[in-house]
C-alpha cells in the first residue's frame, strides 16, 4: 500500500452525496440539485451506468396502471406476486407515483414511449398494462451528460468508489471516496443517498456490468442499516454462446424442440416428473423471464443448473428451434431474431446456448416509503434498496422502483438537510485511520483477483437457482476462509486500494447472501431449496432481516 493512499487529496463539502448513476441515482441527484442543494454525484463507472444501462439488452421499461380503477387490481397482483414478502405501503407508493414519475424521465435525458398493447402481460402480471419503454443508450448518455453538466449545484465524480461512510453522534457525517488515480477524498455531508445497484455482478455469470457488485450493501451494514429479502433474486437465461452475456428472449421457448448439453443429453426430460410434459414446462417458462417456483416452469432452470453442477460445466444447454421462431409475429417474439443478428448471431446458421445468469436483486437495504434507512441521514433507492419487492416481482417494477424511490429519497433528503441545525464534524485524518484499521485484517496469502474469481464461482454454483443447505454451508465456509486469507492492505492484495476495498465489500456481501438463502428453509418464488422443495405456508410474511453488531452478522425475522 502506497503512503499516498493514506492521505486525503481533497475534502469536499455538500448537502447531499448521491452514490451511483443508474436510474435511481440520476433521478435523486437531479432532483436534489434542482431543489437548490449542493450535490456530489459519485459514480463507480461513468454517468448512466449499472444495470439500468446494460449494453446487451434492447431496451428497458416501466409498468404503469391502465387507469385509476386498475390501481387496486395492480396492487393486488403485485402483492400476490411478492407472496407475502413485499411491503404493502411501499407497493402502494410505487403504483401511485409511477404515473407521475415516468413522464419526468425526460428531465434526465430519457424519452420514453408509452405502449398499451404489448402482446402479453408483463412477467408475472395477470393483465396487460401500459408500459413506458426507452432505448438507445448512447443517445441517452449524450443527453444526460449535457443536462447534468448544466446543473451548477452538482459536482460529478466519475470512476470513483465509495469506500466507507462516516458517522458522528449516531448519524451520517460524510464518506470516504477513492478515484481511479487512487486519490482519496473525504465528503463532509449529513446526507447520503445510496443508489449503488444490486449485487448480481458478484456472480461469475451475470447479466450485469462489473460495477453492480454489492458495495452499497456492505457499506450500509457497516453503518448500522438493515438488509431485507436478500435471498430473493432473479435469474434469467443468458447466452453462454456464441455471444456471451447476451439477453435471452424467453417467449421464444414455445418454439424450442430440444435442449441438450454438450454431451448431447436431453437435460430437461431427465428432470420432468411423469405428470408434467416438456411442452407444459416450456409454455409456462415462456411467460416470464426470471426463474420462479410458482408454476411448472421451474424444472427448466433447475435441470440446467443441476446438469452444470453434476458435470461442473458452465456451457449450459443448446437450444434447437422449429421454423416458427422466424415467423412468429407476437411482439414479444418477432424482434428476437433481428436482435440476435444485431449482436452478430444468425439463428439460421448457428445454435445458441443458455444458462442461468444472475440478473436482478429483489431485496436490499431496508427502506421506508421515503427511501430512509434506520440510520439518520442515510437513504437508499433503486436496486440497492429492499422491501419494495417480495419473492417474485412483476416485469417493469425494478425500473419503476428506481424512478419512484429515487425521487422520494431526494425529496426526503432535502427535508432532512433543511431540518438539521449543523452537519456533524469529523477529522479527515481520523476517518482515514479508522478505514485503515477496519481493512487491517487477513493473513495476506491471496490476491484480490483470486478472491474475486472465487466469490463468483462460489455464488454461481451454490447460490444459483438450485440451492441446498449443504451447498450453502460449504459456500459460507469457503467465503469465511477467503476472508481470513485476504488482507486488503497487503502487498499480495495488489497496489490498488480502490479495487482491494471493492473485493473486501464483495466478500462481505457474498456471505450475507448465502446466510439469507440458508435461513429460509422452504421454496418460494425464485428461492428453491432442494432440501426444502415445498412452500411453507407458516413462513408467509416472515422476512429475513440482517444487521451487523460489533462486526458480527445477525439474522432476524425467521
Coordinates of C-alpha atoms in Angstrom, one line a residue:
X1 CA 0.0 0.0 0.0
X2 CA 1.5 3.3 -1.1
X3 CA 1.8 6.1 1.5
X4 CA -0.1 8.4 -0.7
X5 CA -3.2 6.2 -0.3
X6 CA -3.5 7.2 3.3
X7 CA -3.6 10.9 2.6
X8 CA -6.6 12.9 1.6
X9 CA -6.3 14.6 -1.8
X10 CA -9.2 16.9 -1.2
X11 CA -12.0 17.5 1.3
X12 CA -15.4 18.2 -0.4
X13 CA -18.4 19.7 1.3
X14 CA -22.0 19.3 0.1
X15 CA -25.6 19.0 1.2
X16 CA -26.2 15.5 -0.3
X17 CA -23.8 12.8 -1.6
X18 CA -25.5 10.6 -4.2
X19 CA -23.6 7.4 -5.0
X20 CA -24.5 5.7 -8.3
X21 CA -25.7 7.0 -11.7
X22 CA -28.2 4.4 -12.8
X23 CA -31.9 5.4 -13.0
X24 CA -32.2 5.9 -9.2
X25 CA -29.0 7.9 -8.8
X26 CA -29.7 10.2 -11.8
X27 CA -33.2 10.9 -10.5
X28 CA -32.1 11.6 -7.0
X29 CA -29.1 13.7 -8.0
X30 CA -31.1 15.8 -10.5
X31 CA -33.9 16.4 -8.0
X32 CA -31.6 17.4 -5.2
X33 CA -29.7 19.8 -7.4
X34 CA -33.0 21.2 -8.8
X35 CA -34.1 21.8 -5.2
X36 CA -31.1 24.1 -4.7
X37 CA -29.0 21.6 -2.7
X38 CA -25.3 21.2 -3.3
X39 CA -24.8 17.7 -4.6
X40 CA -21.8 15.4 -5.2
X41 CA -22.6 12.6 -7.5
X42 CA -20.1 9.8 -7.2
X43 CA -20.1 7.1 -9.8
X44 CA -18.1 3.9 -9.8
X45 CA -18.2 3.9 -13.6
X46 CA -19.4 6.7 -15.8
X47 CA -22.6 8.7 -16.0
X48 CA -25.6 6.4 -17.0
X49 CA -24.1 3.1 -15.8
X50 CA -25.0 0.0 -13.9
X51 CA -27.9 -2.4 -14.6
X52 CA -30.1 0.5 -15.8
X53 CA -27.9 0.8 -18.8
X54 CA -26.8 -2.8 -19.5
X55 CA -25.4 -2.7 -23.1
X56 CA -26.6 -6.1 -24.3
X57 CA -30.3 -5.6 -23.9
X58 CA -32.5 -3.9 -26.4
X59 CA -34.4 -1.6 -24.0
X60 CA -36.0 -1.1 -20.6
X61 CA -39.5 -0.3 -19.5
X62 CA -41.7 0.5 -16.5
X63 CA -45.2 -0.9 -16.0
X64 CA -47.9 1.6 -15.3
X65 CA -51.6 1.1 -14.2
X66 CA -54.1 1.4 -17.1
X67 CA -56.2 3.9 -15.2
X68 CA -57.2 4.8 -11.6
X69 CA -59.6 1.8 -11.5
X70 CA -56.8 -0.6 -12.3
X71 CA -54.6 0.5 -9.4
X72 CA -56.2 -1.7 -6.7
X73 CA -56.1 -4.6 -9.1
X74 CA -52.4 -3.8 -9.9
X75 CA -51.5 -3.6 -6.2
X76 CA -53.3 -6.9 -5.5
X77 CA -51.3 -8.6 -8.3
X78 CA -48.0 -7.2 -7.1
X79 CA -48.6 -8.3 -3.5
X80 CA -49.7 -11.8 -4.7
X81 CA -46.6 -12.0 -6.8
X82 CA -44.5 -10.9 -3.8
X83 CA -46.1 -13.9 -1.9
X84 CA -46.4 -12.2 1.4
X85 CA -43.0 -10.6 1.5
X86 CA -43.5 -7.2 -0.3
X87 CA -44.2 -4.2 1.9
X88 CA -47.8 -3.1 1.1
X89 CA -47.1 0.6 1.9
X90 CA -44.1 0.7 -0.4
X91 CA -46.1 -1.1 -3.2
X92 CA -48.9 1.5 -2.9
X93 CA -46.4 4.3 -3.2
X94 CA -44.8 2.7 -6.2
X95 CA -48.1 2.2 -8.1
X96 CA -49.4 5.7 -7.2
X97 CA -46.2 7.6 -8.0
X98 CA -45.0 5.9 -11.2
X99 CA -47.7 7.6 -13.3
X100 CA -46.2 11.0 -12.4
X101 CA -42.6 9.9 -12.4
X102 CA -42.4 8.1 -15.8
X103 CA -43.1 11.3 -17.9
X104 CA -40.4 13.1 -15.8
X105 CA -37.7 10.9 -17.3
X106 CA -37.3 13.5 -20.0
X107 CA -35.7 15.7 -17.3
X108 CA -32.7 13.3 -17.1
X109 CA -32.4 12.6 -20.9
X110 CA -34.7 9.6 -21.3
X111 CA -37.5 9.8 -23.8
X112 CA -40.0 7.0 -23.1
X113 CA -42.6 5.7 -25.5
X114 CA -45.9 4.6 -23.9
X115 CA -47.4 1.3 -25.2
X116 CA -50.8 -0.1 -24.3
X117 CA -50.8 -3.3 -26.3
X118 CA -47.5 -5.2 -25.8
X119 CA -48.6 -8.7 -26.9
X120 CA -48.9 -10.2 -23.4
X121 CA -48.9 -9.1 -19.7
X122 CA -45.5 -8.2 -18.2
X123 CA -43.6 -11.0 -16.4
X124 CA -45.8 -12.5 -13.6
X125 CA -48.6 -10.0 -14.3
X126 CA -52.2 -11.2 -15.0
X127 CA -53.3 -8.3 -17.1
X128 CA -51.7 -6.1 -19.7
X129 CA -50.9 -2.6 -18.6
X130 CA -49.3 0.5 -20.0
X131 CA -45.6 0.2 -20.5
X132 CA -43.2 3.1 -20.7
X133 CA -40.3 1.9 -22.9
X134 CA -36.9 3.5 -23.8
X135 CA -34.0 2.5 -25.9
X136 CA -30.7 3.9 -27.3
X137 CA -28.1 4.0 -24.5
X138 CA -25.6 6.2 -26.4
X139 CA -28.2 8.9 -27.2
X140 CA -29.5 8.8 -23.6
X141 CA -26.0 9.2 -22.3
X142 CA -25.3 12.2 -24.6
X143 CA -28.5 14.0 -23.5
X144 CA -27.9 13.2 -19.8
X145 CA -24.3 14.4 -19.9
X146 CA -25.4 17.7 -21.3
X147 CA -28.2 18.1 -18.8
X148 CA -26.0 17.2 -15.8
X149 CA -23.2 19.5 -17.0
X150 CA -25.7 22.3 -16.8
X151 CA -26.5 21.7 -13.1
X152 CA -24.4 24.4 -11.3
X153 CA -25.2 22.8 -7.9
X154 CA -23.8 19.4 -8.9
X155 CA -20.2 18.1 -8.8
X156 CA -19.8 14.9 -10.8
X157 CA -17.1 12.4 -9.8
X158 CA -16.9 9.6 -12.3
X159 CA -14.8 6.4 -11.8
X160 CA -14.9 7.0 -8.1
X161 CA -15.7 4.4 -5.4
X162 CA -17.4 4.7 -2.1
X163 CA -15.0 3.2 0.5
X164 CA -16.9 3.8 3.7
X165 CA -19.5 6.0 5.4
X166 CA -18.5 8.2 8.3
X167 CA -20.8 8.8 11.3
X168 CA -20.8 11.1 14.2
X169 CA -23.3 11.2 17.1
X170 CA -25.2 8.3 15.5
X171 CA -25.9 9.9 12.2
X172 CA -24.2 10.4 8.8
X173 CA -21.4 12.9 8.8
X174 CA -19.7 12.1 5.4
X175 CA -17.9 9.5 3.4
X176 CA -14.6 8.4 2.0
X177 CA -14.1 8.1 -1.8
X178 CA -11.3 6.8 -4.0
X179 CA -10.9 7.7 -7.6
X180 CA -9.2 5.7 -10.4
X181 CA -5.9 7.5 -9.8
X182 CA -6.0 6.1 -6.2
X183 CA -6.6 9.5 -4.7
X184 CA -8.6 9.7 -1.5
X185 CA -11.4 12.2 -1.0
X186 CA -13.5 13.0 2.1
X187 CA -17.0 14.3 1.6
X188 CA -18.4 16.3 4.5
X189 CA -22.2 15.9 4.4
X190 CA -25.0 15.0 6.7
X191 CA -26.9 13.2 4.0
X192 CA -26.1 10.2 1.7
X193 CA -28.3 8.5 -0.9
X194 CA -27.1 5.0 -1.8
X195 CA -28.1 4.2 -5.4
X196 CA -25.2 1.7 -5.8
X197 CA -27.3 -1.0 -7.6
X198 CA -27.6 -4.7 -6.7
X199 CA -25.1 -7.5 -6.2
X200 CA -25.6 -9.7 -9.2
X201 CA -22.2 -8.6 -10.7
X202 CA -20.6 -10.7 -7.9
X203 CA -21.7 -13.8 -9.7
X204 CA -19.3 -15.4 -12.3
X205 CA -22.1 -15.3 -14.9
X206 CA -24.2 -12.2 -14.6
X207 CA -26.3 -10.1 -16.9
X208 CA -24.9 -7.0 -15.2
X209 CA -21.9 -4.8 -15.7
X210 CA -19.0 -5.3 -13.2
X211 CA -19.9 -2.2 -11.2
X212 CA -23.0 -3.9 -9.9
X213 CA -21.1 -5.6 -7.1
X214 CA -22.8 -5.1 -3.7
X215 CA -20.6 -2.3 -2.3
X216 CA -23.6 -0.4 -1.0
X217 CA -24.9 -3.3 0.9
X218 CA -21.7 -3.9 2.8
X219 CA -21.2 -0.1 3.4
X220 CA -24.8 0.2 4.7
X221 CA -24.4 -2.8 7.0
X222 CA -21.3 -1.3 8.5
X223 CA -23.1 2.0 9.1
X224 CA -25.9 0.3 11.0
X225 CA -28.6 -0.1 8.3
X226 CA -30.5 -3.3 7.8
X227 CA -30.8 -5.6 4.8
X228 CA -34.1 -7.4 3.9
X229 CA -35.2 -10.1 1.5
X230 CA -31.7 -10.7 0.2
X231 CA -32.4 -14.4 -0.6
X232 CA -34.8 -13.4 -3.3
X233 CA -33.1 -12.5 -6.6
X234 CA -33.8 -13.0 -10.2
X235 CA -32.0 -15.4 -12.5
X236 CA -32.8 -15.3 -16.2
X237 CA -31.4 -17.3 -19.1
X238 CA -28.4 -15.6 -20.8
X239 CA -26.4 -16.7 -23.8
X240 CA -23.2 -18.6 -23.0
X241 CA -22.5 -18.9 -26.8
X242 CA -22.0 -17.7 -29.4
X243 CA -22.3 -14.2 -27.9
X244 CA -21.6 -14.5 -24.2
X245 CA -23.8 -12.4 -21.8
X246 CA -26.5 -11.6 -24.4
X247 CA -30.0 -11.3 -23.0
X248 CA -32.3 -14.3 -24.0
X249 CA -35.9 -14.0 -25.1
X250 CA -38.0 -16.4 -23.0
X251 CA -41.0 -16.2 -25.3
X252 CA -39.0 -18.0 -28.0
X253 CA -39.1 -21.2 -25.8
X254 CA -42.5 -22.0 -27.3
X255 CA -40.6 -22.8 -30.5
X256 CA -37.9 -25.0 -28.8
X257 CA -37.9 -28.6 -29.9
X258 CA -34.9 -29.8 -27.8
X259 CA -32.4 -28.6 -25.2
X260 CA -29.2 -30.6 -25.0
X261 CA -25.9 -30.3 -23.0
X262 CA -22.6 -30.6 -24.9
X263 CA -22.7 -34.4 -24.4
X264 CA -25.9 -34.5 -26.5
X265 CA -28.1 -35.4 -23.5
X266 CA -31.7 -34.1 -23.2
X267 CA -31.4 -32.2 -19.9
X268 CA -35.0 -31.3 -19.3
X269 CA -36.6 -34.6 -19.8
X270 CA -34.3 -36.2 -17.2
X271 CA -35.9 -34.0 -14.6
X272 CA -39.6 -33.8 -15.5
X273 CA -42.0 -36.0 -13.5
X274 CA -44.4 -38.2 -15.3
X275 CA -47.3 -35.8 -14.9
X276 CA -45.5 -32.8 -16.5
X277 CA -44.7 -32.7 -20.2
X278 CA -41.8 -30.7 -21.7
X279 CA -44.4 -28.7 -23.7
X280 CA -46.2 -27.7 -20.5
X281 CA -43.0 -26.7 -18.8
X282 CA -41.8 -24.6 -21.8
X283 CA -45.2 -22.9 -22.2
X284 CA -45.1 -21.8 -18.6
X285 CA -41.4 -20.7 -18.9
X286 CA -42.2 -18.6 -22.0
X287 CA -44.5 -16.4 -19.9
X288 CA -41.7 -14.8 -17.7
X289 CA -38.1 -14.0 -18.0
X290 CA -37.0 -14.7 -14.4
X291 CA -36.9 -18.2 -12.8
X292 CA -39.7 -19.0 -10.3
X293 CA -41.0 -22.0 -8.4
X294 CA -44.6 -20.6 -8.7
X295 CA -45.5 -22.7 -11.7
X296 CA -44.3 -25.7 -13.7
X297 CA -41.5 -23.8 -15.4
X298 CA -39.1 -24.3 -12.6
X299 CA -37.9 -27.7 -14.0
X300 CA -36.4 -25.8 -16.9
X301 CA -33.9 -23.7 -15.0
X302 CA -33.2 -26.3 -12.2
X303 CA -32.5 -29.0 -14.8
X304 CA -29.9 -26.8 -16.5
X305 CA -28.3 -25.9 -13.2
X306 CA -28.3 -29.5 -11.9
X307 CA -26.5 -30.6 -15.1
X308 CA -24.0 -27.8 -14.7
X309 CA -23.3 -28.8 -11.1
X310 CA -23.1 -32.5 -11.9
X311 CA -20.6 -32.0 -14.7
X312 CA -19.0 -28.8 -13.3
X313 CA -19.7 -27.3 -16.7
X314 CA -20.8 -23.7 -17.4
X315 CA -21.6 -24.1 -21.1
X316 CA -25.3 -24.5 -20.4
X317 CA -27.7 -26.2 -22.9
X318 CA -28.0 -25.8 -26.6
X319 CA -31.5 -24.9 -27.9
X320 CA -33.0 -26.3 -31.1
X321 CA -35.8 -24.3 -32.7
X322 CA -38.7 -25.0 -35.1
X323 CA -39.3 -22.7 -38.1
X324 CA -42.0 -20.8 -36.1
X325 CA -39.3 -18.7 -34.3
X326 CA -38.6 -16.9 -37.6
X327 CA -42.2 -16.2 -38.5
X328 CA -43.9 -15.6 -35.1
X329 CA -45.5 -12.1 -35.1
X330 CA -46.1 -11.8 -31.4
X331 CA -44.4 -8.5 -30.3
X332 CA -42.6 -10.4 -27.6
X333 CA -41.0 -12.8 -30.1
X334 CA -40.7 -11.1 -33.5
X335 CA -37.8 -8.9 -32.5
X336 CA -35.7 -11.7 -31.1
X337 CA -34.1 -13.0 -34.3
X338 CA -33.3 -9.4 -35.5
X339 CA -31.9 -8.6 -32.1
X340 CA -29.6 -11.6 -32.2
X341 CA -28.5 -10.5 -35.7
X342 CA -27.7 -7.0 -34.3
X343 CA -25.2 -8.6 -31.9
X344 CA -23.7 -10.9 -34.5
X345 CA -25.7 -14.1 -34.1
X346 CA -27.5 -15.6 -37.1
X347 CA -30.0 -18.1 -35.6
X348 CA -30.5 -19.7 -39.1
X349 CA -26.8 -20.6 -39.2
X350 CA -25.9 -21.3 -35.6
X351 CA -27.5 -22.6 -32.4
X352 CA -27.5 -20.6 -29.2
X353 CA -26.6 -22.0 -25.7
X354 CA -28.0 -20.6 -22.5
X355 CA -27.6 -21.0 -18.7
X356 CA -29.0 -19.2 -15.6
X357 CA -27.4 -15.8 -15.2
X358 CA -27.7 -13.6 -12.1
X359 CA -29.9 -10.7 -13.2
X360 CA -31.5 -8.6 -10.5
X361 CA -31.9 -8.3 -6.7
X362 CA -35.4 -8.3 -5.2
X363 CA -34.0 -7.5 -1.8
X364 CA -31.5 -4.9 -0.4
X365 CA -31.1 -2.1 2.1
X366 CA -34.3 -1.8 4.1
X367 CA -36.1 1.5 3.4
X368 CA -39.4 3.2 4.3
X369 CA -41.7 4.9 1.9
X370 CA -39.3 7.9 1.7
X371 CA -36.2 5.8 1.0
X372 CA -34.9 6.3 4.5
X373 CA -32.9 3.6 6.3
X374 CA -32.7 3.1 10.1
X375 CA -29.6 5.4 10.1
X376 CA -30.3 9.1 10.3
X377 CA -29.2 10.8 7.1
X378 CA -28.8 7.6 5.1
X379 CA -31.2 6.9 2.3
X380 CA -31.3 4.2 -0.4
X381 CA -33.0 3.8 -3.8
X382 CA -33.1 1.6 -6.9
X383 CA -31.8 -1.9 -6.9
X384 CA -29.8 -1.3 -3.8
X385 CA -33.0 -0.8 -1.7
X386 CA -35.1 -3.6 -0.3
X387 CA -38.7 -4.1 0.9
X388 CA -40.4 -2.8 -2.2
X389 CA -40.4 -6.3 -3.8
X390 CA -41.1 -9.6 -2.3
X391 CA -40.4 -13.1 -3.6
X392 CA -41.2 -12.6 -7.3
X393 CA -41.5 -9.2 -9.0
X394 CA -43.6 -8.0 -11.9
X395 CA -41.6 -7.1 -15.0
X396 CA -41.1 -3.4 -15.3
X397 CA -41.2 -2.8 -11.5
X398 CA -37.4 -2.7 -10.9
X399 CA -37.1 0.3 -13.1
X400 CA -40.3 1.8 -11.7
X401 CA -39.0 1.5 -8.2
X402 CA -35.7 3.1 -9.2
X403 CA -37.5 6.1 -10.6
X404 CA -40.1 6.5 -7.8
X405 CA -37.8 6.0 -4.8
X406 CA -35.0 7.9 -6.5
X407 CA -37.4 10.9 -6.5
X408 CA -38.8 10.2 -3.0
X409 CA -35.4 9.8 -1.4
X410 CA -34.3 13.1 -3.0
X411 CA -37.4 14.9 -1.6
X412 CA -36.9 13.3 1.9
X413 CA -33.2 14.1 1.8
X414 CA -34.0 17.8 1.1
X415 CA -36.4 17.9 4.0
X416 CA -33.7 16.2 6.2
X417 CA -31.0 18.6 5.2
X418 CA -33.1 21.7 5.9
X419 CA -34.2 20.3 9.3
X420 CA -30.6 19.8 10.5
X421 CA -29.0 22.5 12.5
X422 CA -25.5 21.5 11.5
X423 CA -23.6 18.7 9.9
X424 CA -21.6 16.6 12.4
X425 CA -17.9 17.2 12.1
X426 CA -15.1 14.7 11.7
X427 CA -11.3 14.8 11.2
X428 CA -10.1 13.7 7.7
X429 CA -7.0 12.1 9.2
X430 CA -9.0 10.2 11.8
X431 CA -11.5 9.0 9.2
X432 CA -8.7 7.6 7.0
X433 CA -7.1 6.0 10.1
X434 CA -10.4 4.3 11.0
X435 CA -10.7 3.0 7.5
X436 CA -7.2 1.5 7.5
X437 CA -7.9 -0.1 10.9
X438 CA -11.1 -1.7 9.5
X439 CA -9.2 -3.0 6.5
X440 CA -6.2 -4.3 8.5
X441 CA -7.1 -8.0 8.6
X442 CA -6.3 -11.3 7.0
X443 CA -3.1 -13.3 6.5
X444 CA -2.3 -11.8 3.1
X445 CA -1.9 -15.1 1.3
X446 CA -4.4 -14.5 -1.6
X447 CA -4.6 -11.7 -4.2
X448 CA -7.7 -9.6 -4.8
X449 CA -8.1 -11.2 -8.3
X450 CA -8.1 -14.7 -6.8
X451 CA -10.7 -13.7 -4.2
X452 CA -12.9 -12.1 -6.8
X453 CA -12.8 -15.1 -9.1
X454 CA -13.6 -17.5 -6.2
X455 CA -16.5 -15.3 -5.0
X456 CA -18.0 -15.5 -8.5
X457 CA -17.7 -19.3 -8.7
X458 CA -19.0 -20.0 -5.2
X459 CA -22.0 -17.9 -5.7
X460 CA -22.8 -19.2 -9.2
X461 CA -22.6 -22.9 -8.2
X462 CA -24.0 -22.7 -4.7
X463 CA -26.3 -19.7 -4.7
X464 CA -28.0 -20.1 -8.1
X465 CA -31.5 -21.4 -8.9
X466 CA -30.6 -24.8 -7.3
X467 CA -29.8 -24.4 -3.6
X468 CA -29.4 -26.8 -0.7
X469 CA -28.3 -26.4 2.9
X470 CA -25.1 -28.4 2.5
X471 CA -24.0 -26.4 -0.6
X472 CA -24.8 -23.1 1.1
X473 CA -23.0 -24.0 4.3
X474 CA -20.0 -25.1 2.2
X475 CA -20.1 -21.8 0.3
X476 CA -20.2 -19.8 3.6
X477 CA -17.2 -21.8 4.9
X478 CA -15.3 -21.1 1.7
X479 CA -16.0 -17.4 1.9
X480 CA -15.1 -17.2 5.5
X481 CA -11.8 -18.9 4.7
X482 CA -11.2 -16.4 2.0
X483 CA -11.9 -13.6 4.4
X484 CA -9.2 -14.9 6.8
X485 CA -6.7 -15.1 4.0
X486 CA -7.5 -11.9 2.2
X487 CA -5.7 -8.8 3.5
X488 CA -6.8 -5.7 1.6
X489 CA -3.8 -3.7 2.7
X490 CA -1.2 -6.4 2.0
X491 CA 1.3 -6.5 -0.9
X492 CA -0.3 -9.7 -2.1
X493 CA -3.7 -8.0 -2.5
X494 CA -2.2 -5.5 -5.0
X495 CA -1.4 -1.8 -5.2
X496 CA -5.0 -0.6 -6.0
X497 CA -6.8 0.5 -2.8
X498 CA -9.9 1.1 -4.8
X499 CA -10.0 -2.4 -6.1
X500 CA -8.9 -4.0 -2.9
X501 CA -11.8 -2.4 -1.0
X502 CA -14.2 -3.4 -3.7
X503 CA -13.2 -7.1 -3.2
X504 CA -13.4 -6.6 0.6
X505 CA -17.0 -5.4 0.3
X506 CA -17.8 -8.1 -2.2
X507 CA -16.7 -10.8 0.3
X508 CA -18.9 -9.3 2.9
X509 CA -22.0 -9.0 0.7
X510 CA -21.5 -12.5 -0.7
X511 CA -21.6 -14.0 2.8
X512 CA -24.7 -12.1 3.7
X513 CA -26.4 -13.5 0.5
X514 CA -25.6 -17.1 1.4
X515 CA -26.7 -16.7 5.0
X516 CA -30.0 -15.3 3.9
X517 CA -30.5 -18.2 1.5
X518 CA -29.6 -20.7 4.2
X519 CA -32.0 -19.1 6.7
X520 CA -35.1 -19.6 4.5
X521 CA -35.9 -23.3 4.8
X522 CA -38.6 -23.5 2.1
X523 CA -39.0 -22.9 -1.6
X524 CA -40.8 -19.7 -2.6
X525 CA -40.6 -17.6 -5.7
X526 CA -37.1 -17.6 -7.1
X527 CA -35.7 -19.2 -3.9
X528 CA -35.6 -23.0 -4.5
X529 CA -34.1 -25.3 -1.8
X530 CA -33.7 -28.9 -2.9
X531 CA -33.8 -30.0 0.7
X532 CA -37.0 -28.0 1.4
X533 CA -38.7 -28.2 -2.0
X534 CA -42.2 -27.2 -0.8
X535 CA -43.5 -23.7 0.0
X536 CA -44.1 -23.4 3.8
X537 CA -47.4 -21.5 4.5
X538 CA -46.2 -20.8 8.0
X539 CA -43.3 -18.7 6.6
X540 CA -45.6 -16.4 4.6
X541 CA -44.9 -12.9 5.8
X542 CA -41.8 -13.9 7.7
X543 CA -39.0 -11.7 6.4
X544 CA -35.3 -12.3 6.9
X545 CA -33.7 -9.1 8.2
X546 CA -29.9 -8.9 8.6
X547 CA -27.9 -6.4 10.6
X548 CA -24.4 -6.1 11.9
X549 CA -23.4 -5.6 15.5
X550 CA -19.8 -5.1 16.6
X551 CA -18.7 -6.6 13.3
X552 CA -20.9 -9.7 13.6
X553 CA -23.8 -10.6 11.3
X554 CA -27.1 -11.1 13.0
X555 CA -30.2 -12.7 11.3
X556 CA -33.7 -11.7 12.5
X557 CA -37.2 -12.5 11.2
X558 CA -37.2 -16.2 10.8

